[in-house]
Amino acid sequence: MATQKLYAGVKLRETRARMGLTQKAFAEKLGVSLPYLNQMENNHRPLSASVVLALAADFGMDVTELATGDAERIVSDMKEALADPVFADTMPPLADLRLAASNAPAFARAFLELHRAYRQSHERLASLDEALGRDDAGPRSSPWEEVRDFFHYCDNYIDAVDRAAERFAAPDGKVQDVVSRASSLLREKGLRITIADAAEIRARDGGDLTISSRTAPPTQRFQILHQLALVTQNELLEATLDLARFQSDTARAIAKIGLANYFAGAALMPYRAFHAAAQEVRHDLERLADRFGASIEQVAHRLSTLQRPGLKGIPFFFVRVDQAGTITKRHSATRLQFARFGGACPLWNVYRAFETPGRFIRQLAETPDGVRYLCLARDVSKPGGSFNAPVRRYAIALGCEVSHAKGLVYADDLDLTNARAYEPIGISCRICERQNCHQRSVPPLERKLKIDPDRRGLLPYDVS
């Protein structure tokens, strides 16, 4: 796998502005010439090793942050948006997309917002009968999508909420019985907790909080902690929401639920203790679930949030899909980014998890850009608790780049050096560049097609 050059012009400019330094003074502190600094700040040159070391030594910067950020996500999002048929043959070169994402991220996000507004308007026109007469028929982004993007561009890590949860779970550095402590605090606030046979998972009625006994114990614990966040951390949640500046009250309300869920997961699995345990058991999801009283899905999701500066975990991607292939949860701290619109690649092992319930499926996979991953998938179906209640069927996937695979127990006995062991996967068919994929559903929009009525291969056309 080719080594990527490190371009971090935006972070350099942000660091210099935060310190109140001129370019000349900043260049002197970094030990480089003024023209060289200017080129690095504008992403015309990658960061040199000496500059990276100077940033760490003189400015206390966590250098792992230089290789992260929004650029790759924005590039992936723009590439998918530009694959929309409305742009026809106007796909810019990948180098231009990377330049826009690195040097003008605000402009790139504005473009993505404009495209999303266009899609909203187009979908409303497609269902005109439903839209007619409604006051809210303007081309606004979906509140759900707006909240999803908020967590997506925060790296799925909310520092203030995460640290507050850790202070609650381990006030003296030692993890306590968080559910008992949460129950006591809620009683002090006038809430009586009852575990009862109820259809609703969690319901508050005045001073009564009812948790359904039909749910699994990890779900019951999670819901108690969720309610604790709403009652005791409301000021923190509201302040975080104020900073996010959501466009609608609906998006703000959805995000508040998301932040309360975040607090619940972070309290159930406090950062430092969970980070240490994950390294100790080599990220064995079942052992972590048993140790922290959590579900497999909760553990997998928590692993994807270990992005605290100075104490980062392995960068994972995490995704949950339903039986129709719809992505219902998604996050990636890796270079792998999921399709924002439509389903993901059918060659991905997450879709095979439904065929083998209760088992982990391992997959070595390679994306079209040549990056290789270790992917783990498992079904996480959720029984309704009674004969007449529906079963909610999902599958989750967790994975990382193979450079981190040795830190996972799931890499044992796999030949990570065998190129033929890696299955070719993509993001979605519309932006995938593979030419001979037997599972391709639609042709790539940025490629020309050759059609010969007298010949037929895997596909009824050839991709040039």
Coordinates of C-alpha atoms in Angstrom, one line a residue, residues 33-407:
S33 CA 11.5 29.4 5.3
L34 CA 8.5 31.8 4.9
P35 CA 7.8 30.6 1.3
Y36 CA 8.0 27.0 2.4
L37 CA 5.4 27.6 5.2
N38 CA 3.2 29.4 2.7
Q39 CA 3.3 26.4 0.4
M40 CA 2.4 24.0 3.2
E41 CA -0.5 26.2 4.4
N42 CA -1.9 26.2 0.9
N43 CA -1.4 22.5 0.5
H44 CA 1.1 22.9 -2.3
R45 CA 3.6 20.9 -0.3
P46 CA 3.1 18.1 2.3
L47 CA 4.3 18.6 5.8
S48 CA 7.9 17.6 6.3
A49 CA 9.0 15.3 9.2
S50 CA 10.8 18.2 10.9
V51 CA 7.7 20.3 10.9
V52 CA 5.6 17.5 12.4
L53 CA 8.2 17.1 15.1
A54 CA 8.2 20.8 15.8
L55 CA 4.4 20.9 16.1
A56 CA 4.6 18.2 18.6
A57 CA 7.5 19.5 20.6
D58 CA 6.9 23.3 20.6
F59 CA 3.1 23.5 20.3
G60 CA 2.1 20.3 22.1
M61 CA 0.0 19.2 19.2
D62 CA -1.3 15.6 19.0
V63 CA 0.3 14.8 15.6
T64 CA -2.3 12.0 14.9
E65 CA -4.8 14.8 14.5
L66 CA -2.9 16.0 11.4
A67 CA -3.7 12.9 9.5
T68 CA -7.4 13.1 10.4
G69 CA -10.1 15.6 9.8
D70 CA -12.8 16.2 7.3
A71 CA -10.9 16.3 4.0
E72 CA -11.3 12.6 3.1
R73 CA -15.0 12.6 4.2
I74 CA -15.7 15.7 2.2
V75 CA -13.9 14.3 -0.9
S76 CA -16.0 11.1 -0.6
D77 CA -19.2 13.1 -0.2
M78 CA -18.5 15.4 -3.1
K79 CA -17.6 12.5 -5.3
E80 CA -20.9 10.8 -4.6
A81 CA -22.8 14.1 -5.0
L82 CA -21.1 14.7 -8.4
A83 CA -22.1 11.3 -9.5
D84 CA -25.7 12.5 -9.6
P85 CA -27.0 12.5 -13.2
V86 CA -27.8 16.2 -13.0
F87 CA -24.0 16.8 -13.4
A88 CA -23.8 14.6 -16.4
D89 CA -20.2 14.5 -17.7
T90 CA -18.8 17.3 -15.4
M91 CA -17.0 15.1 -12.8
P92 CA -13.9 17.1 -11.8
P93 CA -10.6 15.3 -11.4
L94 CA -10.0 13.8 -8.0
A95 CA -7.1 16.1 -7.4
D96 CA -9.5 19.1 -7.7
L97 CA -11.8 17.6 -5.2
R98 CA -9.0 17.1 -2.7
L99 CA -7.8 20.6 -3.3
A100 CA -11.3 22.0 -2.5
A101 CA -11.7 19.8 0.5
S102 CA -8.3 20.8 1.9
N103 CA -8.2 24.5 1.0
A104 CA -11.8 25.5 1.0
P105 CA -13.7 23.1 3.3
A106 CA -16.5 25.7 4.0
F107 CA -17.1 26.1 0.3
A108 CA -17.1 22.3 -0.2
R109 CA -19.7 21.9 2.6
A110 CA -21.8 24.7 1.0
F111 CA -21.8 22.8 -2.3
L112 CA -22.9 19.6 -0.4
E113 CA -25.6 21.5 1.3
L114 CA -26.8 22.9 -2.0
H115 CA -26.8 19.5 -3.6
R116 CA -28.8 18.1 -0.7
A117 CA -31.3 20.9 -1.0
Y118 CA -31.7 20.1 -4.7
R119 CA -32.3 16.4 -3.9
Q120 CA -34.9 17.4 -1.3
S121 CA -36.6 19.6 -3.8
H122 CA -36.5 16.9 -6.5
E123 CA -37.9 14.3 -4.2
R124 CA -40.7 16.6 -3.2
L125 CA -41.6 17.2 -6.8
A126 CA -41.6 13.5 -7.5
S127 CA -44.3 13.2 -4.8
L128 CA -46.1 16.4 -5.7
D129 CA -49.5 15.1 -4.5
E130 CA -48.2 14.7 -1.0
A131 CA -46.3 18.0 -1.0
L132 CA -49.1 20.2 -2.3
G133 CA -50.7 22.4 0.4
R134 CA -48.0 21.8 3.0
D135 CA -46.4 24.9 4.6
D136 CA -43.0 23.1 5.1
A137 CA -42.5 22.0 1.5
G138 CA -39.3 24.1 1.0
P139 CA -36.0 22.5 -0.1
R140 CA -34.6 22.0 3.4
S141 CA -32.3 19.2 4.4
S142 CA -33.8 16.3 6.3
P143 CA -33.5 16.8 10.1
W144 CA -32.3 13.2 10.4
E145 CA -29.6 13.8 7.7
E146 CA -28.6 17.1 9.4
V147 CA -28.1 15.3 12.7
R148 CA -26.3 12.4 11.1
D149 CA -23.8 14.8 9.5
F150 CA -23.3 16.6 12.8
F151 CA -22.0 13.4 14.4
H152 CA -20.2 12.4 11.2
Y153 CA -18.1 15.6 11.0
C154 CA -17.4 15.5 14.8
D155 CA -15.7 12.2 14.3
N156 CA -18.5 10.7 16.3
Y157 CA -16.7 12.0 19.4
I158 CA -18.2 14.7 21.6
D159 CA -15.5 15.6 24.0
A160 CA -17.5 17.6 26.7
V161 CA -20.2 14.9 26.9
D162 CA -17.7 12.1 26.9
R163 CA -15.7 13.6 29.7
A164 CA -18.9 14.4 31.7
A165 CA -20.0 10.7 31.4
E166 CA -16.5 9.6 32.5
R167 CA -16.6 11.9 35.6
F168 CA -20.0 10.4 36.5
A169 CA -18.9 6.7 36.0
A170 CA -15.4 7.1 37.6
P171 CA -15.3 10.2 39.8
D172 CA -12.2 9.0 41.6
G173 CA -10.6 7.2 38.6
K174 CA -12.2 3.9 39.5
V175 CA -15.3 2.7 37.6
Q176 CA -18.3 2.4 39.9
D177 CA -21.6 0.6 39.5
V178 CA -23.0 3.2 37.2
V179 CA -26.6 1.9 37.0
S180 CA -27.0 1.8 40.8
R181 CA -25.5 5.3 41.1
A182 CA -27.8 6.6 38.2
S183 CA -30.8 5.0 39.9
S184 CA -29.9 6.7 43.2
L185 CA -29.5 10.1 41.5
L186 CA -32.8 9.8 39.6
R187 CA -34.6 8.9 42.9
E188 CA -33.0 12.1 44.4
K189 CA -34.5 14.0 41.5
G190 CA -38.0 12.6 42.3
L191 CA -38.1 9.8 39.7
R192 CA -39.2 6.3 40.7
I193 CA -37.8 3.5 38.5
T194 CA -39.8 0.5 37.7
I195 CA -38.9 -2.5 35.6
A196 CA -42.2 -3.8 34.3
D197 CA -43.8 -5.7 31.4
A198 CA -44.4 -2.8 29.0
A199 CA -44.5 -2.4 25.3
E200 CA -42.5 0.9 25.3
I201 CA -38.8 0.5 26.0
R202 CA -38.7 3.5 28.2
A203 CA -41.5 5.8 29.3
R204 CA -41.6 8.7 31.8
D205 CA -44.9 9.8 33.3
G206 CA -44.4 12.5 35.8
G207 CA -42.4 11.0 38.6
D208 CA -42.5 7.5 37.3
L209 CA -39.9 6.0 34.9
T210 CA -40.8 2.6 33.5
I211 CA -38.2 0.5 31.7
S212 CA -39.6 -2.5 29.8
S213 CA -38.6 -5.9 31.2
R214 CA -39.1 -7.3 27.7
T215 CA -35.8 -5.8 26.7
A216 CA -32.3 -7.3 27.3
P217 CA -30.4 -6.2 30.5
P218 CA -27.9 -4.1 28.5
T219 CA -30.8 -2.2 26.9
Q220 CA -32.4 -1.6 30.3
R221 CA -29.1 -0.2 31.8
F222 CA -28.6 2.0 28.7
Q223 CA -32.1 3.5 29.0
I224 CA -31.7 4.3 32.7
L225 CA -28.4 6.1 31.8
H226 CA -30.1 7.9 28.9
Q227 CA -32.8 9.3 31.2
L228 CA -30.1 10.3 33.7
A229 CA -28.5 12.4 30.9
L230 CA -31.7 14.2 30.2
V231 CA -32.3 14.9 33.9
T232 CA -28.8 15.8 35.2
Q233 CA -26.9 16.9 32.1
N234 CA -29.5 19.1 30.4
E235 CA -27.4 22.3 30.5
L236 CA -24.5 20.5 28.9
L237 CA -26.6 19.0 26.2
E238 CA -28.4 22.3 25.5
A239 CA -25.0 24.1 25.3
T240 CA -23.7 21.6 22.8
L241 CA -26.9 21.9 20.7
D242 CA -26.5 25.7 20.7
L243 CA -23.0 25.4 19.3
A244 CA -24.3 23.0 16.5
R245 CA -26.8 25.6 15.2
F246 CA -29.3 23.2 13.8
Q247 CA -31.7 24.5 11.2
S248 CA -34.9 23.3 12.8
D249 CA -36.4 22.4 16.2
T250 CA -36.9 18.9 14.9
A251 CA -33.2 18.4 14.1
R252 CA -32.3 19.8 17.5
A253 CA -34.7 17.4 19.3
I254 CA -33.3 14.4 17.4
A255 CA -29.7 15.6 18.2
K256 CA -30.6 15.8 21.9
I257 CA -31.7 12.2 21.9
G258 CA -28.4 11.4 20.1
L259 CA -26.4 13.3 22.7
A260 CA -28.2 11.6 25.6
N261 CA -27.5 8.2 23.9
Y262 CA -23.9 9.3 23.6
F263 CA -23.7 10.0 27.3
A264 CA -25.3 6.7 28.2
G265 CA -22.8 4.7 26.1
A266 CA -19.9 6.7 27.5
A267 CA -21.1 6.2 31.1
L268 CA -21.6 2.5 30.6
M269 CA -18.2 2.2 29.0
P270 CA -16.1 5.2 30.4
Y271 CA -13.3 6.3 28.1
R272 CA -10.1 5.4 29.9
A273 CA -11.3 2.2 31.4
F274 CA -12.8 1.0 28.1
H275 CA -9.8 2.1 26.1
A276 CA -7.5 0.1 28.4
A277 CA -9.7 -2.9 28.4
A278 CA -10.1 -2.9 24.6
Q279 CA -6.3 -3.1 24.3
E280 CA -6.0 -5.7 26.9
V281 CA -8.5 -8.2 25.3
R282 CA -7.4 -7.1 21.8
H283 CA -10.8 -5.7 21.0
D284 CA -12.7 -8.9 21.7
L285 CA -16.3 -7.6 21.5
E286 CA -17.8 -10.5 23.5
R287 CA -15.3 -10.1 26.4
L288 CA -15.8 -6.3 26.4
A289 CA -19.6 -6.7 26.4
D290 CA -19.4 -9.1 29.4
R291 CA -17.0 -6.9 31.3
F292 CA -19.1 -3.7 30.9
G293 CA -22.6 -5.2 30.9
A294 CA -23.2 -3.9 27.4
S295 CA -24.5 -5.4 24.1
I296 CA -22.3 -6.3 21.2
E297 CA -23.7 -3.4 19.2
Q298 CA -23.1 -1.0 22.1
V299 CA -19.5 -2.1 22.3
A300 CA -18.9 -1.9 18.6
H301 CA -20.4 1.6 18.5
R302 CA -18.3 2.7 21.5
L303 CA -15.1 1.5 19.8
S304 CA -15.8 3.8 16.9
T305 CA -15.9 6.8 19.3
L306 CA -12.4 6.4 20.8
Q307 CA -11.0 9.5 19.2
R308 CA -10.0 11.6 22.2
P309 CA -6.9 13.7 21.4
G310 CA -3.9 12.3 23.1
L311 CA -5.6 8.9 23.9
K312 CA -7.0 7.7 20.6
G313 CA -7.9 4.1 20.0
I314 CA -7.7 2.2 16.7
P315 CA -9.6 4.1 14.1
F316 CA -12.6 2.0 13.3
F317 CA -15.5 2.2 10.9
F318 CA -18.9 1.2 12.3
V319 CA -22.1 0.7 10.4
R320 CA -25.6 -0.9 11.0
V321 CA -27.8 -2.0 8.2
D322 CA -31.3 -3.5 8.0
Q323 CA -32.5 -6.4 5.9
A324 CA -33.3 -4.1 3.0
G325 CA -29.6 -2.9 2.9
T326 CA -30.4 0.5 4.3
I327 CA -27.7 2.0 6.5
T328 CA -29.3 3.1 9.7
K329 CA -26.1 4.0 11.6
R330 CA -22.8 4.9 10.1
H331 CA -19.5 6.3 11.2
S332 CA -15.9 6.0 10.0
A333 CA -12.7 7.2 11.5
T334 CA -10.9 5.5 8.6
R335 CA -10.5 6.4 4.9
L336 CA -13.5 4.2 4.2
Q337 CA -16.6 6.4 3.8
F338 CA -20.1 5.0 3.4
A339 CA -22.6 6.0 0.7
R340 CA -24.8 8.9 1.8
F341 CA -27.5 8.0 -0.7
G342 CA -28.7 4.4 -1.4
G343 CA -27.2 1.2 -0.3
A344 CA -23.6 0.1 0.2
C345 CA -21.6 -2.5 -1.8
P346 CA -23.3 -5.9 -1.8
L347 CA -19.9 -7.7 -1.7
W348 CA -19.4 -6.4 1.8
N349 CA -19.7 -9.1 4.5
V350 CA -22.2 -7.2 6.6
Y351 CA -25.0 -8.4 4.2
R352 CA -24.0 -12.0 4.8
A353 CA -24.4 -11.7 8.5
F354 CA -28.1 -12.3 8.3
E355 CA -27.4 -15.8 6.8
T356 CA -25.4 -16.9 9.9
P357 CA -27.1 -15.5 13.0
G358 CA -25.1 -15.4 16.2
R359 CA -21.7 -15.8 14.5
F360 CA -19.0 -13.3 13.6
I361 CA -18.0 -13.2 10.0
R362 CA -14.4 -12.0 9.1
Q363 CA -13.5 -10.5 5.8
L364 CA -10.3 -9.1 4.3
A365 CA -11.4 -6.4 1.8
E366 CA -9.8 -3.9 -0.5
T367 CA -11.4 -0.8 -1.8
P368 CA -10.7 0.6 -5.3
D369 CA -8.1 3.1 -3.9
G370 CA -6.0 0.1 -2.9
V371 CA -6.6 0.5 0.9
R372 CA -7.1 -2.9 2.7
Y373 CA -9.3 -3.5 5.6
L374 CA -10.2 -6.2 8.2
C375 CA -14.0 -6.3 8.4
L376 CA -16.1 -7.9 11.1
A377 CA -19.8 -8.5 10.7
R378 CA -22.6 -10.0 12.9
D379 CA -26.3 -9.9 13.1
V380 CA -27.8 -8.1 16.1
S381 CA -31.5 -9.0 15.8
K382 CA -33.6 -7.7 18.6
P383 CA -36.6 -9.8 19.7
G384 CA -39.8 -7.9 20.7
G385 CA -40.2 -9.8 24.0
S386 CA -43.5 -11.5 23.2
F387 CA -45.0 -13.8 20.5
N388 CA -46.9 -11.0 18.8
A389 CA -44.1 -8.4 18.9
P390 CA -42.0 -8.0 15.8
V391 CA -38.3 -8.9 15.6
R392 CA -36.1 -6.0 14.6
R393 CA -33.4 -7.5 12.4
Y394 CA -30.1 -5.7 11.9
A395 CA -26.5 -6.5 11.1
I396 CA -23.5 -4.5 12.2
A397 CA -20.0 -4.2 10.8
L398 CA -16.8 -3.0 12.5
G399 CA -13.5 -2.8 10.8
C400 CA -10.1 -1.1 10.5
E401 CA -7.2 -0.8 8.1
V402 CA -5.0 -3.8 8.1
S403 CA -2.1 -1.8 9.5
H404 CA -4.0 -2.0 12.8
A405 CA -5.2 -5.6 12.4
K406 CA -2.7 -7.2 14.8
G407 CA -4.4 -5.4 17.6

